[in-house]
Tab-separated table of N, CA and C in Angstrom:
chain	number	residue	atom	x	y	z
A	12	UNK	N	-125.790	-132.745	113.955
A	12	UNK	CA	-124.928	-133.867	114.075
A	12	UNK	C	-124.332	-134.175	112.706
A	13	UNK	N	-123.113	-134.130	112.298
A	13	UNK	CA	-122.078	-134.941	111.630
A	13	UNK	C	-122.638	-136.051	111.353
A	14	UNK	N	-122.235	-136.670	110.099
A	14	UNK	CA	-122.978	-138.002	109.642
A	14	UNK	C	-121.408	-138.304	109.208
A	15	UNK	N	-121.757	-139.547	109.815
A	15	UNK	CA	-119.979	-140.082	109.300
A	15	UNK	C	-120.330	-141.366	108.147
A	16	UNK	N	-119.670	-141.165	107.600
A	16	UNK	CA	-120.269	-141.712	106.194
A	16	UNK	C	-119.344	-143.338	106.265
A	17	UNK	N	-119.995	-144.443	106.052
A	17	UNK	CA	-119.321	-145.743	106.797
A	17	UNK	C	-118.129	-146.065	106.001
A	18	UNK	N	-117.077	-146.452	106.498
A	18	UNK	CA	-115.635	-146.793	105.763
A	18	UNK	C	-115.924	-147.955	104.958
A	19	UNK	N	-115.465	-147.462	103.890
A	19	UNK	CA	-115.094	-148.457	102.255
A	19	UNK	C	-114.112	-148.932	102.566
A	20	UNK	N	-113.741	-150.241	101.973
A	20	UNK	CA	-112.648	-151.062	101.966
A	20	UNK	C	-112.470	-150.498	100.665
A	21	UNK	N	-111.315	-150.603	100.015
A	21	UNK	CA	-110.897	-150.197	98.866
A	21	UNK	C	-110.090	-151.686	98.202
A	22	UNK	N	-110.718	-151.841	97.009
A	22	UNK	CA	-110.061	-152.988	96.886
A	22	UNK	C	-108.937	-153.310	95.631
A	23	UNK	N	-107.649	-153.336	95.658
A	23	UNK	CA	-106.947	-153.238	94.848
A	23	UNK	C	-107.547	-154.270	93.981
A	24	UNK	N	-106.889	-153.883	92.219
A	24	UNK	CA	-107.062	-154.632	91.233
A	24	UNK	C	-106.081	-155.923	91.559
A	25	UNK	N	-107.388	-157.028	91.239
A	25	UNK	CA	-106.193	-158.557	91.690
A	25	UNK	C	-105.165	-159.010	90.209
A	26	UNK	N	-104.464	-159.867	90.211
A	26	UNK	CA	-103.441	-159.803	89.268
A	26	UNK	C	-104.165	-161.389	88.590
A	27	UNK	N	-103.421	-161.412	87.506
A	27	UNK	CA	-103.882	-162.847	87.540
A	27	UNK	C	-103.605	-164.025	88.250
A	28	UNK	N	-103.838	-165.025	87.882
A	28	UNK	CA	-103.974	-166.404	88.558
A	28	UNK	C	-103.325	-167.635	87.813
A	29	UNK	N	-102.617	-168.245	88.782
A	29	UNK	CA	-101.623	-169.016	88.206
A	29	UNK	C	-101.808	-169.854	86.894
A	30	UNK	N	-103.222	-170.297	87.468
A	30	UNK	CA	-104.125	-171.131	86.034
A	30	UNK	C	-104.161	-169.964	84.985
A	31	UNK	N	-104.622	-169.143	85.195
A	31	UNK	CA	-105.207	-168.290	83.813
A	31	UNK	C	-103.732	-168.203	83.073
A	32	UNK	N	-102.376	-167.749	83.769
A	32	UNK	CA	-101.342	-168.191	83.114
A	32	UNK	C	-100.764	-168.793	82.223
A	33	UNK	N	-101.367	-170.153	82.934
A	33	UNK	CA	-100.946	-171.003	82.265
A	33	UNK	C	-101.934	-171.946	81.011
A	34	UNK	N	-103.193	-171.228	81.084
A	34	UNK	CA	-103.893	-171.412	80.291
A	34	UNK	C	-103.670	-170.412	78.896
A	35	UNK	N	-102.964	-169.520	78.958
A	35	UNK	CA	-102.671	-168.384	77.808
A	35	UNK	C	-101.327	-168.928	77.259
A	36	UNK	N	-100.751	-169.660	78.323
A	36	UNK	CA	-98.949	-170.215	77.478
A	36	UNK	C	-99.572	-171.118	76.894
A	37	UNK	N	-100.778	-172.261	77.595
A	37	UNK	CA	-100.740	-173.432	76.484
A	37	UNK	C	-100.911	-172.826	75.000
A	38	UNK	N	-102.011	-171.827	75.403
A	38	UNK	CA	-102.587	-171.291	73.858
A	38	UNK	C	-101.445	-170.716	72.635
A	39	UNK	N	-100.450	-170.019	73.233
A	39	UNK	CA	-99.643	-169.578	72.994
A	39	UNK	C	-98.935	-170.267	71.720
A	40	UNK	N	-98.559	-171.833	72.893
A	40	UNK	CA	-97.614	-172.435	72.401
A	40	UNK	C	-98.142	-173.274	71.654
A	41	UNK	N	-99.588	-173.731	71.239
A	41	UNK	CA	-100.512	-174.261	70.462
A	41	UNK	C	-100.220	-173.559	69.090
A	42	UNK	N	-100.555	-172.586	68.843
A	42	UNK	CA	-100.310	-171.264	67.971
A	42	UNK	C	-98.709	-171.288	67.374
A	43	UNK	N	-97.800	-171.138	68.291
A	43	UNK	CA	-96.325	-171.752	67.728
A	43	UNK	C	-96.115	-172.635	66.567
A	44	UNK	N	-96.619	-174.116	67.632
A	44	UNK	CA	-96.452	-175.330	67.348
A	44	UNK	C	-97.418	-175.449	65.569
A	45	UNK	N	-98.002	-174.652	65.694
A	45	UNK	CA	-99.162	-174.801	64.195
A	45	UNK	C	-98.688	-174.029	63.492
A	46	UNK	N	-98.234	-172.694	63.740
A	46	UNK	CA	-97.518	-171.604	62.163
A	46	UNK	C	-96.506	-171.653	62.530
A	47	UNK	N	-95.388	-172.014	63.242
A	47	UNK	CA	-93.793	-172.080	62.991
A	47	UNK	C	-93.342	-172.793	61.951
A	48	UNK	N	-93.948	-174.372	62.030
A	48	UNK	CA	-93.547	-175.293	60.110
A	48	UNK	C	-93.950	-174.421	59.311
A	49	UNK	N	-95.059	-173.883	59.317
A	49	UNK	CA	-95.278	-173.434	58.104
A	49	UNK	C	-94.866	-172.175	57.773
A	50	UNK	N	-94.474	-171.276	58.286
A	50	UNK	CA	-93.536	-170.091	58.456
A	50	UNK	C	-92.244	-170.856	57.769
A	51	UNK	N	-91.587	-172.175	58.674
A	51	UNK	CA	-90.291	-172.358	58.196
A	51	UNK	C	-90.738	-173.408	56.435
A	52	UNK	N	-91.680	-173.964	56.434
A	52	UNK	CA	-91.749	-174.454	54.756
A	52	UNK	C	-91.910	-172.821	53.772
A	53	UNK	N	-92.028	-171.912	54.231
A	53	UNK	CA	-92.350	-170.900	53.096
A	53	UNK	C	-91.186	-170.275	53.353
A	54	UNK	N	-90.134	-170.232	53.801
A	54	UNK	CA	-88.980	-170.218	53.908
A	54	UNK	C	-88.052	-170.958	52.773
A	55	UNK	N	-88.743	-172.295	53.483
A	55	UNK	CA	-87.703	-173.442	52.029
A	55	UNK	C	-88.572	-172.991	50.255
A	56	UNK	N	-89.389	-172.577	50.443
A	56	UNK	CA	-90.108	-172.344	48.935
A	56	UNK	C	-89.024	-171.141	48.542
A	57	UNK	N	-89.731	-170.390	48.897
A	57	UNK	CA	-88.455	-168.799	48.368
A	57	UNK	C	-87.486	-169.255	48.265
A	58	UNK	N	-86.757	-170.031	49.146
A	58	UNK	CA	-85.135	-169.985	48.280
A	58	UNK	C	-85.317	-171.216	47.242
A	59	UNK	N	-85.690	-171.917	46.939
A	59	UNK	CA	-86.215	-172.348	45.814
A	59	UNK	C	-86.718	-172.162	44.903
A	60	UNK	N	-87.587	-170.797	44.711
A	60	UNK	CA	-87.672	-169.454	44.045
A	60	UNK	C	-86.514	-168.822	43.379
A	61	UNK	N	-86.090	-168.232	44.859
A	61	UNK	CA	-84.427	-168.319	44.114
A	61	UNK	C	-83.689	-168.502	43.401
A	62	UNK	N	-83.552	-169.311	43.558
A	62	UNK	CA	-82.528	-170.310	43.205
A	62	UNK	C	-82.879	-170.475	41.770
A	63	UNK	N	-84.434	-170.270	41.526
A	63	UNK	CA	-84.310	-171.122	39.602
A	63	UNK	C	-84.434	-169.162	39.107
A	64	UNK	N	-84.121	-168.053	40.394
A	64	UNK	CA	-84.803	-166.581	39.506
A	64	UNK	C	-83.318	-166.451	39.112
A	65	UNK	N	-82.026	-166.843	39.765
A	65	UNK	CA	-80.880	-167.067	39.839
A	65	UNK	C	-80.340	-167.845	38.578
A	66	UNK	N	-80.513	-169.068	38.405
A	66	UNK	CA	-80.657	-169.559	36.820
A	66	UNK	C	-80.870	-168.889	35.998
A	67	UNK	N	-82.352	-168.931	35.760
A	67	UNK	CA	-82.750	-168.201	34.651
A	67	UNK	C	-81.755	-166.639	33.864
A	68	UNK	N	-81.024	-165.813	35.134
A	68	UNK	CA	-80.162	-164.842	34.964
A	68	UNK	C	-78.981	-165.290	34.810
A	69	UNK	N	-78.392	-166.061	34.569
A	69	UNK	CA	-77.300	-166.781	34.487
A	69	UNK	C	-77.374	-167.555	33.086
A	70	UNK	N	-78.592	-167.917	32.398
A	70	UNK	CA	-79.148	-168.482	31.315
A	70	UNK	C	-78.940	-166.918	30.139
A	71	UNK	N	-79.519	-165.970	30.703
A	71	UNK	CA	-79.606	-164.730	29.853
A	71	UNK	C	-78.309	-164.235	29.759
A	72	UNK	N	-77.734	-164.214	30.563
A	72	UNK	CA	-75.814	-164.110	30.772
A	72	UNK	C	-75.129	-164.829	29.665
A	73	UNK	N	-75.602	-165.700	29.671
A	73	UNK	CA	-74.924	-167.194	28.830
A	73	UNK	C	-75.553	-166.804	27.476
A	74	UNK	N	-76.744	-166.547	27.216
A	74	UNK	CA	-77.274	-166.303	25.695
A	74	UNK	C	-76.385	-165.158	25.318
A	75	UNK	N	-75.786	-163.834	26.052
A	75	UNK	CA	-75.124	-163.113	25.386
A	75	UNK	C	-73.875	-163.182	25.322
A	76	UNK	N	-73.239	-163.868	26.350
A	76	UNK	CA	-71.888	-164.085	26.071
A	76	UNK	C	-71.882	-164.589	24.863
A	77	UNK	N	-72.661	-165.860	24.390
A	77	UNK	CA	-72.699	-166.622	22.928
A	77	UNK	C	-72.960	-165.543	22.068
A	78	UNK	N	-73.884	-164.698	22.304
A	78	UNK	CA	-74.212	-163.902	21.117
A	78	UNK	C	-72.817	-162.728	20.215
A	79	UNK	N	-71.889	-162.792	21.767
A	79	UNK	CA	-70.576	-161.987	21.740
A	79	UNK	C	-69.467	-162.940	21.239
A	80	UNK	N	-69.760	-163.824	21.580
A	80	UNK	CA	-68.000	-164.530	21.100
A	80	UNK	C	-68.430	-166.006	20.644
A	81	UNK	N	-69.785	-166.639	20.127
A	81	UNK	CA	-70.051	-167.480	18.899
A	81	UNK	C	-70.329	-168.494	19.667
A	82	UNK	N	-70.261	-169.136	21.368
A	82	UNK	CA	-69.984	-170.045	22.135
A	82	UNK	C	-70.295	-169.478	23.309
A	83	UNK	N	-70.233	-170.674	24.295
A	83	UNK	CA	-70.675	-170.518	25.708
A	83	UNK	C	-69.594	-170.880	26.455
A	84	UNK	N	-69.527	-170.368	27.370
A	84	UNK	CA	-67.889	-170.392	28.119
A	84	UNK	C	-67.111	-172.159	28.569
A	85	UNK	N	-66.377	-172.191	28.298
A	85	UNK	CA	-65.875	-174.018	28.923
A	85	UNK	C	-66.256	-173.923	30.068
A	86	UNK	N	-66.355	-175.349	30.318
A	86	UNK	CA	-66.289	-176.053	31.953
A	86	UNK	C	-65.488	-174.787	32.519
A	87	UNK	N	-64.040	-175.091	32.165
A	87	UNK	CA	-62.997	-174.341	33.170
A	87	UNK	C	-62.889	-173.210	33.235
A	88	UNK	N	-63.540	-172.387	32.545
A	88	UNK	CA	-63.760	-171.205	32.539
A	88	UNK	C	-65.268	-170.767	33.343
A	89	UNK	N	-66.260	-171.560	33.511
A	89	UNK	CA	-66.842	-171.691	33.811
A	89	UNK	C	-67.760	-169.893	34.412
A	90	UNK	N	-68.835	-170.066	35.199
A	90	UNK	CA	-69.835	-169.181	35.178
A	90	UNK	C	-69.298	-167.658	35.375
A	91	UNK	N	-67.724	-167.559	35.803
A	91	UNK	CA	-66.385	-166.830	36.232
A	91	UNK	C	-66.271	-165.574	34.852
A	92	UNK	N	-66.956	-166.567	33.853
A	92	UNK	CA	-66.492	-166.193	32.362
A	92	UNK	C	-67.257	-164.719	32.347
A	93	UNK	N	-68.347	-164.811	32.648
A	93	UNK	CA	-69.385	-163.916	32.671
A	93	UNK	C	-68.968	-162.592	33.339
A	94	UNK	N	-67.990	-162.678	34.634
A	94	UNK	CA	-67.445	-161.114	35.204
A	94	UNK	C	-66.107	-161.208	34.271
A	95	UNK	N	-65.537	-162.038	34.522
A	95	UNK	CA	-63.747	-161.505	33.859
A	95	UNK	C	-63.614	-162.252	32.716
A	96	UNK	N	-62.980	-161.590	32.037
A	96	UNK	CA	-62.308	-162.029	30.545
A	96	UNK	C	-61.510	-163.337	30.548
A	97	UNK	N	-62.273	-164.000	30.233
A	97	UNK	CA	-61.009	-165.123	29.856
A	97	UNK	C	-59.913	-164.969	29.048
A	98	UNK	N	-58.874	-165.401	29.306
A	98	UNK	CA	-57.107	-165.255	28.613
A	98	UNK	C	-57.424	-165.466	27.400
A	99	UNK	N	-58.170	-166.445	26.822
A	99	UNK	CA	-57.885	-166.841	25.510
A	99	UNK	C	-59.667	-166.285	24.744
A	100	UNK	N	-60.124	-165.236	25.051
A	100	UNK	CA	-61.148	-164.866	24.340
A	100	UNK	C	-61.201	-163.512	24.133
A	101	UNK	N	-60.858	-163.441	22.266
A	101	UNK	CA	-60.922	-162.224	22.121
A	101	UNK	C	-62.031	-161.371	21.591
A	102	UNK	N	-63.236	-162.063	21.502
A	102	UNK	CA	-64.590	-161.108	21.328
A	102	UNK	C	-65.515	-161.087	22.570
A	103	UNK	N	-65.086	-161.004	24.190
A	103	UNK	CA	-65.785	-160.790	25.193
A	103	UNK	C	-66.011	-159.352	25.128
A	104	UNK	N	-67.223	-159.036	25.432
A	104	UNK	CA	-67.936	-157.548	25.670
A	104	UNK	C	-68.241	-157.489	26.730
A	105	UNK	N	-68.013	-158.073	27.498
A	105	UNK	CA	-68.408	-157.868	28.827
A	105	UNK	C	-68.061	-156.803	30.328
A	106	UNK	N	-68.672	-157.170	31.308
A	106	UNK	CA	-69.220	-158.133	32.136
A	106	UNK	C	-70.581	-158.482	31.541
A	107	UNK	N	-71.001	-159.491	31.993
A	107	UNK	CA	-72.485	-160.020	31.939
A	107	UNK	C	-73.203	-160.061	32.758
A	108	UNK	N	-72.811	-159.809	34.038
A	108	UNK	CA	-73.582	-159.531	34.994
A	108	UNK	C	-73.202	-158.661	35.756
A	109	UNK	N	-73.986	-157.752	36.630
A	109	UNK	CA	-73.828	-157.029	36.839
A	109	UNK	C	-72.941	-157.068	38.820
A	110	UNK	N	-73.172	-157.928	38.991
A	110	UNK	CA	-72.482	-158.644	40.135
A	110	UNK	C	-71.619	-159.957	40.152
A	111	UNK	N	-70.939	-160.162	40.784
A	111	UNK	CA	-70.439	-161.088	40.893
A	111	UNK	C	-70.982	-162.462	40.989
A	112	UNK	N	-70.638	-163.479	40.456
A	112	UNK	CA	-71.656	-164.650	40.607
A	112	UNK	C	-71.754	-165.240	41.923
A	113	UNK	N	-73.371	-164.593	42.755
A	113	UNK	CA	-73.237	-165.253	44.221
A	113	UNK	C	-73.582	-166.757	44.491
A	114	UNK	N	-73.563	-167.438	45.316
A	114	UNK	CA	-73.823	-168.704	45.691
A	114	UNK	C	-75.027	-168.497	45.507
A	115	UNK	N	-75.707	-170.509	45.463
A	115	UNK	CA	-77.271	-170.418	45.710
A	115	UNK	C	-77.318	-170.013	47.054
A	116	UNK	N	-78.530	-170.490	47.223
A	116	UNK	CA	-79.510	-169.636	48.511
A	116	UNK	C	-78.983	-170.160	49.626
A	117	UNK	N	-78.493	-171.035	49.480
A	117	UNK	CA	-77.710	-172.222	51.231
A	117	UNK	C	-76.269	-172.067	50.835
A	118	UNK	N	-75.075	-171.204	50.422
A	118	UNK	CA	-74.211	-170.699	50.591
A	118	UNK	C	-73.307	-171.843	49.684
A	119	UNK	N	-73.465	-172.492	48.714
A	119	UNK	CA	-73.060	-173.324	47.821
A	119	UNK	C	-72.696	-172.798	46.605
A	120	UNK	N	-71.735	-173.107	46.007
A	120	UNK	CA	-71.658	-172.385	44.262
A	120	UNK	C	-72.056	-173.266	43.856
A	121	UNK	N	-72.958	-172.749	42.294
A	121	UNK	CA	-73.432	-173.339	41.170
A	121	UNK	C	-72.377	-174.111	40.574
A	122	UNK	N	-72.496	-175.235	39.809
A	122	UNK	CA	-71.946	-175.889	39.265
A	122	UNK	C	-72.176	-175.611	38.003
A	123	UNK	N	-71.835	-175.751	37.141
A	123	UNK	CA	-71.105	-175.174	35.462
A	123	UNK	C	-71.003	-175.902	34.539
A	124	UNK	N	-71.014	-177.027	33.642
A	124	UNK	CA	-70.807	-178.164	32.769
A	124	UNK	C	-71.644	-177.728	31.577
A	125	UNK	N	-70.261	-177.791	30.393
A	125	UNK	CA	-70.259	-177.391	28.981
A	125	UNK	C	-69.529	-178.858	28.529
A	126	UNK	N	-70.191	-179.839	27.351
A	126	UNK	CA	-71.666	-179.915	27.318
A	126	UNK	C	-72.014	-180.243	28.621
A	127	UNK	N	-72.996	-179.847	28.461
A	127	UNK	CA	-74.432	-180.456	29.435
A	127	UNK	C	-74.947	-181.896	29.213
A	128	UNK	N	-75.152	-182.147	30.239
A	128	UNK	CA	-75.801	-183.780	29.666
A	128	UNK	C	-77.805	-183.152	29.478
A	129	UNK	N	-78.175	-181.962	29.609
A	129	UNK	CA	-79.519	-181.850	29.711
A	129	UNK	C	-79.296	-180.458	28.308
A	130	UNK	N	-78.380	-180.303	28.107
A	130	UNK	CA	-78.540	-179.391	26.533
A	130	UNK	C	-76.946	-179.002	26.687
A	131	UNK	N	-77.161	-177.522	25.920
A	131	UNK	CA	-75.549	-177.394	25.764
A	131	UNK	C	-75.098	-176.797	26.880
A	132	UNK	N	-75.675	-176.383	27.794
A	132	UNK	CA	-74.425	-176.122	29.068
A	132	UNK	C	-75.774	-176.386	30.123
A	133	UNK	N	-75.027	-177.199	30.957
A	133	UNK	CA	-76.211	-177.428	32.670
A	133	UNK	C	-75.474	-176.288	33.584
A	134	UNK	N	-76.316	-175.682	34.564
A	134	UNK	CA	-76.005	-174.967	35.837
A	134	UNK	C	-77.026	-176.032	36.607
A	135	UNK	N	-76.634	-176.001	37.824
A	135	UNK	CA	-77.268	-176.861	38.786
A	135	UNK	C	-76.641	-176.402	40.227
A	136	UNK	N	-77.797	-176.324	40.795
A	136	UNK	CA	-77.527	-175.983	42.565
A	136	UNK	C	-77.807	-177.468	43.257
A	137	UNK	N	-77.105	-177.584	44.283
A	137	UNK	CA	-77.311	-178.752	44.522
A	137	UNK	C	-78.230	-179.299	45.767
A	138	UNK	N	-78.998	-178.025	46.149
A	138	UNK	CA	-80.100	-177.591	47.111
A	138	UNK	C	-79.548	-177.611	48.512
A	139	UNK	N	-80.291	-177.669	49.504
A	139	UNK	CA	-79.692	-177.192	50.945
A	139	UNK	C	-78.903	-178.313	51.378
A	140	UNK	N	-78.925	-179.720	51.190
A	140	UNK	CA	-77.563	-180.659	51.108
A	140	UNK	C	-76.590	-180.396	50.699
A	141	UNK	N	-76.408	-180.048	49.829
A	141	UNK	CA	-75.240	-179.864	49.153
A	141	UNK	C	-74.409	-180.869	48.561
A	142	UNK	N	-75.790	-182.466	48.328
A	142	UNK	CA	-75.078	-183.287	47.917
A	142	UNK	C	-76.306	-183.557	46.685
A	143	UNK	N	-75.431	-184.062	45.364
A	143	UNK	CA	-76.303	-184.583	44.467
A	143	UNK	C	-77.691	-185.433	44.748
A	144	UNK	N	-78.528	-185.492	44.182
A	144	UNK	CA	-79.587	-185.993	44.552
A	144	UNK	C	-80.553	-185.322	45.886
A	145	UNK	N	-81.263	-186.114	46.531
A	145	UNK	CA	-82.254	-185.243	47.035
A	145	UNK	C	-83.580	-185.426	47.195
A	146	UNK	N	-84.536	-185.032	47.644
A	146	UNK	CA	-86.116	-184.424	47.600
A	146	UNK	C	-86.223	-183.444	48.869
A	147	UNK	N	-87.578	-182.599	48.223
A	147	UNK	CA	-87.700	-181.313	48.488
A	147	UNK	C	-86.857	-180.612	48.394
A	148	UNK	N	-86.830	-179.700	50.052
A	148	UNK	CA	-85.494	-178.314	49.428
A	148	UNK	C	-83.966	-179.318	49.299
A	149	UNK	N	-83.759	-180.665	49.618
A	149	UNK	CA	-82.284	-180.992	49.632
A	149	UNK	C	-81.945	-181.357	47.455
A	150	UNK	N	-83.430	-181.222	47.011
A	150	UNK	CA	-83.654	-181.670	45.451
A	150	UNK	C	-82.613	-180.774	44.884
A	151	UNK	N	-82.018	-181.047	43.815
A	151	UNK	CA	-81.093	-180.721	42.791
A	151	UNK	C	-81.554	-179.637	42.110
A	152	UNK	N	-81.476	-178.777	41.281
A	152	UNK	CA	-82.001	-177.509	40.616
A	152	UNK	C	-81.732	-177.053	39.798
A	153	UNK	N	-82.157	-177.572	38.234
A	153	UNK	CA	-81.228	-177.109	37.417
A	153	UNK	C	-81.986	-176.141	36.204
A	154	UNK	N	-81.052	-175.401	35.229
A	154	UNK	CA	-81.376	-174.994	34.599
A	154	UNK	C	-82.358	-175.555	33.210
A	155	UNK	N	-82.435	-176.390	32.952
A	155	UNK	CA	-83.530	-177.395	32.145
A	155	UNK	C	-84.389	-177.821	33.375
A	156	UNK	N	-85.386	-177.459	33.931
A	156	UNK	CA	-86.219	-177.444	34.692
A	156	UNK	C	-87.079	-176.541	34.247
């Protein structure tokens, strides 16, 4: 006699469950809600980084232009002085930098003032406002800092 061997149910793998779902989005979005600020504050640091690694090269620009032509470029001639020759300067050796002078980090140009009210020439970014004054990243940024 044949032995018939008793029928198995076969049981597919179950999927998850609406709860368990929605117990992995809360977590999820717990996790978001806690490293997204701080993802976006180390964001605002670096370009604030920036922004003074940007100075400082613009400071070394400025020490040699002086070292080339006895002075630091006017107001109106301003940070410009450093790629192209000004009309009325005839001991420029330049360029001084090796690029063009880009905006700070939030798409603003540096500002330029010969004298300086903080020594003999201020550069100043005017942070992600783009209006004088400030705290944190909207704070002012200048080269005497």
């Amino acid at each position: 006699m044949i032995r018939q061997r008793p029928f198995r149910i076969r049981r597919l793998p179950r999927g998850f469950t609406l709860l368990e779902l929605l117990v992995v989005m809360v977590i999820i979005g717990l996790l978001v809600g806690y490293v997204g600020p701080m993802y976006f504050k180390q964001i605002g640091k670096s370009e604030i980084k920036t922004a003074r690694a940007q100075l400082d090269s613009f400071g070394k620009a400025l020490d040699q232009y002086r070292l080339d032509t006895g002075h630091f470029p006017t107001t109106e001639n301003g940070l410009a002085a450093l790629i192209d020759k000004p009309a009325n300067e005839k001991k420029w050796d330049g360029p001084y930098l090796k690029k063009n002078v880009p905006p700070d980090p939030w798409g603003n140009p540096y500002l330029y003032q010969r004298p300086g009210e903080h020594g003999e020439y201020d550069i100043v970014s005017l942070g992600k406002d783009g209006q004088p004054g400030g705290a944190g990243e909207d704070a002012d940024i200048g080269n005497w800092e």
